[in-house]
PDB file of C-alpha atoms and ligand atoms in Angstrom:
ATOM      1  CA  MET A   1     125.463 304.938   6.232  1.00  0.00           C
ATOM      2  CA  LYS A   2     123.264 303.640   9.031  1.00  0.00           C
ATOM      3  CA  GLU A   3     119.523 304.043   9.442  1.00  0.00           C
ATOM      4  CA  GLU A   4     118.292 304.854  12.935  1.00  0.00           C
ATOM      5  CA  ALA A   5     115.063 302.934  12.543  1.00  0.00           C
ATOM      6  CA  CYS A   6     116.619 299.823  10.991  1.00  0.00           C
ATOM      7  CA  ILE A   7     116.901 296.927  13.421  1.00  0.00           C
ATOM      8  CA  PHE A   8     119.697 295.220  11.474  1.00  0.00           C
ATOM      9  CA  CYS A   9     121.714 298.479  11.397  1.00  0.00           C
ATOM     10  CA  ARG A  10     121.394 298.577  15.166  1.00  0.00           C
ATOM     11  CA  ILE A  11     122.287 294.911  15.642  1.00  0.00           C
ATOM     12  CA  ALA A  12     125.181 295.029  13.167  1.00  0.00           C
ATOM     13  CA  ASN A  13     126.639 298.062  14.913  1.00  0.00           C
ATOM     14  CA  GLY A  14     126.260 296.610  18.397  1.00  0.00           C
ATOM     15  CA  GLU A  15     123.500 298.911  19.665  1.00  0.00           C
ATOM     16  CA  ILE A  16     121.242 295.900  20.163  1.00  0.00           C
ATOM     17  CA  PRO A  17     122.837 292.745  21.562  1.00  0.00           C
ATOM     18  CA  SER A  18     122.945 289.614  19.437  1.00  0.00           C
ATOM     19  CA  LYS A  19     124.540 286.184  19.476  1.00  0.00           C
ATOM     20  CA  THR A  20     127.557 287.180  17.415  1.00  0.00           C
ATOM     21  CA  LEU A  21     129.645 284.505  15.683  1.00  0.00           C
ATOM     22  CA  TYR A  22     132.001 286.893  13.899  1.00  0.00           C
ATOM     23  CA  GLU A  23     132.663 290.612  13.652  1.00  0.00           C
ATOM     24  CA  ASP A  24     135.029 292.894  11.753  1.00  0.00           C
ATOM     25  CA  GLU A  25     134.904 296.570  10.835  1.00  0.00           C
ATOM     26  CA  LYS A  26     132.356 296.031   8.055  1.00  0.00           C
ATOM     27  CA  TYR A  27     130.345 292.923   8.940  1.00  0.00           C
ATOM     28  CA  ARG A  28     128.732 291.064  11.794  1.00  0.00           C
ATOM     29  CA  VAL A  29     127.508 287.476  11.647  1.00  0.00           C
ATOM     30  CA  ILE A  30     124.724 286.634  14.095  1.00  0.00           C
ATOM     31  CA  LEU A  31     122.529 283.704  14.967  1.00  0.00           C
ATOM     32  CA  ASP A  32     119.024 284.017  13.521  1.00  0.00           C
ATOM     33  CA  LEU A  33     116.324 284.298  16.207  1.00  0.00           C
ATOM     34  CA  GLY A  34     113.945 282.130  14.174  1.00  0.00           C
ATOM     35  CA  PRO A  35     116.329 279.505  12.853  1.00  0.00           C
ATOM     36  CA  ALA A  36     115.468 277.034  10.116  1.00  0.00           C
ATOM     37  CA  THR A  37     118.070 274.671  11.577  1.00  0.00           C
ATOM     38  CA  ARG A  38     120.621 274.576  14.391  1.00  0.00           C
ATOM     39  CA  GLY A  39     123.219 277.271  13.713  1.00  0.00           C
ATOM     40  CA  HIS A  40     121.206 279.284  11.143  1.00  0.00           C
ATOM     41  CA  ALA A  41     123.127 282.555  10.902  1.00  0.00           C
ATOM     42  CA  LEU A  42     122.912 285.880   9.083  1.00  0.00           C
ATOM     43  CA  ILE A  43     125.709 287.937   7.558  1.00  0.00           C
ATOM     44  CA  LEU A  44     124.930 291.629   8.108  1.00  0.00           C
ATOM     45  CA  PRO A  45     126.888 294.520   6.609  1.00  0.00           C
ATOM     46  CA  LYS A  46     127.315 297.331   9.139  1.00  0.00           C
ATOM     47  CA  ASP A  47     126.268 299.872   6.508  1.00  0.00           C
ATOM     48  CA  HIS A  48     122.669 300.014   5.403  1.00  0.00           C
ATOM     49  CA  TYR A  49     121.896 298.553   1.987  1.00  0.00           C
ATOM     50  CA  LYS A  50     118.323 297.578   1.408  1.00  0.00           C
ATOM     51  CA  ASN A  51     119.011 294.594  -0.805  1.00  0.00           C
ATOM     52  CA  LEU A  52     121.316 293.085  -3.430  1.00  0.00           C
ATOM     53  CA  TYR A  53     120.515 295.885  -5.898  1.00  0.00           C
ATOM     54  CA  GLU A  54     121.987 298.434  -3.489  1.00  0.00           C
ATOM     55  CA  LEU A  55     124.936 296.343  -2.288  1.00  0.00           C
ATOM     56  CA  PRO A  56     128.201 297.731  -3.721  1.00  0.00           C
ATOM     57  CA  GLU A  57     130.218 295.469  -6.022  1.00  0.00           C
ATOM     58  CA  ASP A  58     133.137 295.034  -3.630  1.00  0.00           C
ATOM     59  CA  ALA A  59     130.779 294.106  -0.805  1.00  0.00           C
ATOM     60  CA  CYS A  60     129.288 291.320  -2.953  1.00  0.00           C
ATOM     61  CA  GLY A  61     132.673 289.637  -3.082  1.00  0.00           C
ATOM     62  CA  GLU A  62     133.377 290.249   0.593  1.00  0.00           C
ATOM     63  CA  VAL A  63     130.055 288.743   1.638  1.00  0.00           C
ATOM     64  CA  MET A  64     130.683 285.571  -0.383  1.00  0.00           C
ATOM     65  CA  HIS A  65     134.199 285.247   1.030  1.00  0.00           C
ATOM     66  CA  LEU A  66     132.821 285.569   4.524  1.00  0.00           C
ATOM     67  CA  ALA A  67     130.064 283.056   3.759  1.00  0.00           C
ATOM     68  CA  LYS A  68     132.645 280.485   2.754  1.00  0.00           C
ATOM     69  CA  LYS A  69     134.779 281.138   5.807  1.00  0.00           C
ATOM     70  CA  MET A  70     131.793 280.799   8.132  1.00  0.00           C
ATOM     71  CA  ALA A  71     130.417 277.721   6.346  1.00  0.00           C
ATOM     72  CA  VAL A  72     133.755 275.913   6.695  1.00  0.00           C
ATOM     73  CA  ARG A  73     134.089 276.872  10.339  1.00  0.00           C
ATOM     74  CA  MET A  74     130.493 276.019  11.202  1.00  0.00           C
ATOM     75  CA  THR A  75     130.625 272.686   9.373  1.00  0.00           C
ATOM     76  CA  GLY A  76     133.630 271.706  11.467  1.00  0.00           C
ATOM     77  CA  LYS A  77     132.016 272.780  14.732  1.00  0.00           C
ATOM     78  CA  LEU A  78     128.381 271.788  14.196  1.00  0.00           C
ATOM     79  CA  GLY A  79     128.917 268.614  12.193  1.00  0.00           C
ATOM     80  CA  CYS A  80     126.359 269.584   9.572  1.00  0.00           C
ATOM     81  CA  SER A  81     126.358 267.761   6.235  1.00  0.00           C
ATOM     82  CA  GLY A  82     125.694 270.715   3.929  1.00  0.00           C
ATOM     83  CA  PHE A  83     124.591 274.334   3.695  1.00  0.00           C
ATOM     84  CA  ASN A  84     121.994 276.516   2.014  1.00  0.00           C
ATOM     85  CA  LEU A  85     122.903 280.137   1.321  1.00  0.00           C
ATOM     86  CA  VAL A  86     119.683 282.114   0.934  1.00  0.00           C
ATOM     87  CA  GLN A  87     119.278 285.770   0.115  1.00  0.00           C
ATOM     88  CA  ASN A  88     115.797 287.242  -0.295  1.00  0.00           C
ATOM     89  CA  ASN A  89     115.245 290.493  -2.205  1.00  0.00           C
ATOM     90  CA  GLY A  90     111.898 292.217  -1.970  1.00  0.00           C
ATOM     91  CA  GLU A  91     108.719 291.283  -0.161  1.00  0.00           C
ATOM     92  CA  CYS A  92     107.562 289.018  -2.981  1.00  0.00           C
ATOM     93  CA  ALA A  93     110.776 287.032  -2.527  1.00  0.00           C
ATOM     94  CA  GLY A  94     110.212 286.653   1.198  1.00  0.00           C
ATOM     95  CA  GLN A  95     112.358 289.531   2.464  1.00  0.00           C
ATOM     96  CA  THR A  96     111.001 290.721   5.795  1.00  0.00           C
ATOM     97  CA  VAL A  97     113.888 292.876   7.037  1.00  0.00           C
ATOM     98  CA  MET A  98     114.856 295.516   4.497  1.00  0.00           C
ATOM     99  CA  HIS A  99     118.566 295.535   5.301  1.00  0.00           C
ATOM    100  CA  PHE A 100     120.654 293.237   3.105  1.00  0.00           C
ATOM    101  CA  HIS A 101     121.480 289.925   4.775  1.00  0.00           C
ATOM    102  CA  LEU A 102     122.684 286.540   3.638  1.00  0.00           C
ATOM    103  CA  HIS A 103     121.267 283.473   5.388  1.00  0.00           C
ATOM    104  CA  LEU A 104     123.748 280.724   6.233  1.00  0.00           C
ATOM    105  CA  ILE A 105     121.673 277.623   6.883  1.00  0.00           C
ATOM    106  CA  PRO A 106     123.479 274.490   8.028  1.00  0.00           C
ATOM    107  CA  ARG A 107     121.806 271.290   6.828  1.00  0.00           C
ATOM    108  CA  TYR A 108     121.657 267.976   8.620  1.00  0.00           C
ATOM    109  CA  GLU A 109     120.610 264.596   7.252  1.00  0.00           C
ATOM    110  CA  ASP A 110     117.373 264.475   9.250  1.00  0.00           C
ATOM    111  CA  ASP A 111     116.581 268.158   9.784  1.00  0.00           C
ATOM    112  CA  HIS A 112     113.125 267.875   8.125  1.00  0.00           C
ATOM    113  CA  GLN A 113     113.504 271.345   6.649  1.00  0.00           C
ATOM    114  CA  ASN A 114     112.165 272.261   3.260  1.00  0.00           C
ATOM    115  CA  ILE A 115     114.047 274.989   1.427  1.00  0.00           C
ATOM    116  CA  ASN A 116     112.577 274.209  -1.953  1.00  0.00           C
ATOM    117  CA  TRP A 117     110.432 275.310  -4.855  1.00  0.00           C
ATOM    118  CA  VAL A 118     108.023 273.573  -7.196  1.00  0.00           C
ATOM    119  CA  PRO A 119     109.867 273.105 -10.516  1.00  0.00           C
ATOM    120  CA  GLY A 120     108.104 274.408 -13.644  1.00  0.00           C
ATOM    121  CA  LYS A 121     108.169 272.641 -17.014  1.00  0.00           C
ATOM    122  CA  PRO A 122     108.992 275.274 -19.657  1.00  0.00           C
ATOM    123  CA  GLY A 123     109.432 274.142 -23.242  1.00  0.00           C
ATOM    124  CA  GLN A 124     112.484 275.043 -25.341  1.00  0.00           C
ATOM    125  CA  GLU A 125     110.560 277.927 -26.975  1.00  0.00           C
ATOM    126  CA  GLU A 126     109.701 279.484 -23.658  1.00  0.00           C
ATOM    127  CA  LEU A 127     113.285 279.105 -22.407  1.00  0.00           C
ATOM    128  CA  GLU A 128     114.524 280.775 -25.592  1.00  0.00           C
ATOM    129  CA  GLU A 129     112.023 283.632 -25.211  1.00  0.00           C
ATOM    130  CA  ILE A 130     113.233 284.179 -21.651  1.00  0.00           C
ATOM    131  CA  ARG A 131     116.872 284.023 -22.700  1.00  0.00           C
ATOM    132  CA  LYS A 132     116.220 286.680 -25.375  1.00  0.00           C
ATOM    133  CA  THR A 133     114.349 288.869 -22.901  1.00  0.00           C
ATOM    134  CA  ILE A 134     117.319 288.833 -20.565  1.00  0.00           C
ATOM    135  CA  CYS A 135     120.178 288.893 -23.068  1.00  0.00           C
ATOM    136  CA  GLY A 136     118.601 290.549 -26.098  1.00  0.00           C
ATOM    137  CA  GLN A 137     119.058 289.150 -29.631  1.00  0.00           C
ATOM    138  CA  PRO A 138     120.321 286.857 -30.915  1.00  0.00           C
TER     139      PRO A 138
HETATM  140  P1  LIG B 201     114.283 287.596   5.512  1.00  0.00           P
HETATM  141  O1  LIG B 201     112.912 286.972   5.539  1.00  0.00           O
HETATM  142  O2  LIG B 201     115.175 287.035   4.448  1.00  0.00           O
HETATM  143  O3  LIG B 201     114.191 289.106   5.493  1.00  0.00           O
HETATM  144  O4  LIG B 201     114.946 287.153   6.869  1.00  0.00           O
HETATM  145  C1  LIG B 201     114.855 287.840   8.059  1.00  0.00           C
HETATM  146  C2  LIG B 201     115.409 286.922   9.111  1.00  0.00           C
HETATM  147  O5  LIG B 201     115.791 287.700  10.215  1.00  0.00           O
HETATM  148  C3  LIG B 201     114.442 285.866   9.615  1.00  0.00           C
HETATM  149  O6  LIG B 201     115.018 284.567   9.462  1.00  0.00           O
HETATM  150  C4  LIG B 201     114.228 286.230  11.087  1.00  0.00           C
HETATM  151  O7  LIG B 201     114.112 285.089  11.895  1.00  0.00           O
HETATM  152  C5  LIG B 201     115.496 286.989  11.381  1.00  0.00           C
HETATM  153  N1  LIG B 201     115.403 288.009  12.424  1.00  0.00           N
HETATM  154  C6  LIG B 201     114.472 288.989  12.534  1.00  0.00           C
HETATM  155  N2  LIG B 201     114.743 289.782  13.587  1.00  0.00           N
HETATM  156  C7  LIG B 201     115.874 289.282  14.154  1.00  0.00           C
HETATM  157  C8  LIG B 201     116.661 289.671  15.277  1.00  0.00           C
HETATM  158  N3  LIG B 201     116.321 290.710  16.038  1.00  0.00           N
HETATM  159  N4  LIG B 201     117.764 288.935  15.560  1.00  0.00           N
HETATM  160  C9  LIG B 201     118.096 287.857  14.785  1.00  0.00           C
HETATM  161  N5  LIG B 201     117.403 287.470  13.720  1.00  0.00           N
HETATM  162  C10 LIG B 201     116.290 288.146  13.404  1.00  0.00           C
HETATM  163 ZN1  LIG B 202     119.919 298.859   8.106  1.00  0.00          ZN
END
């Protein structure tokens, strides 16, 4: 399933050119046009899934396999020291393109990037209330 109006459908399926690092029948990995660091890439499924909620189970595994393969290859070639894998779901989470994608962000010792959050300080009671909300009792 592709969506005519979806830019990532069109890139993933080769209708719009991209700097492609990898391609197979189901996925394309491209360089991000607004990279956080040198080599920042995106894994795009060729089929249209809006986000993680819509991504089929088997694709979840395939995407993570591909992420590992690319991270190992890119680490060897780029000489980065680490990686962030980022996947935003929904506008409130920072998703701007509504076609599932996984960010592969190489990290370098002095890259001055900030892929962080401000840690909260929940007490044990609050953590337990959250755990129960998610898992039910007990
Ligand atoms: P997100 O905010 O998680 O939806 O990420 C969207 C990402 O797609 C951003 O990092 C953009 O820089 C990147 N992006 C948007 N349009 C293009 C494009 N045409 N080619 C490559 N990357 C793009
Ligand atoms: Zn799409």
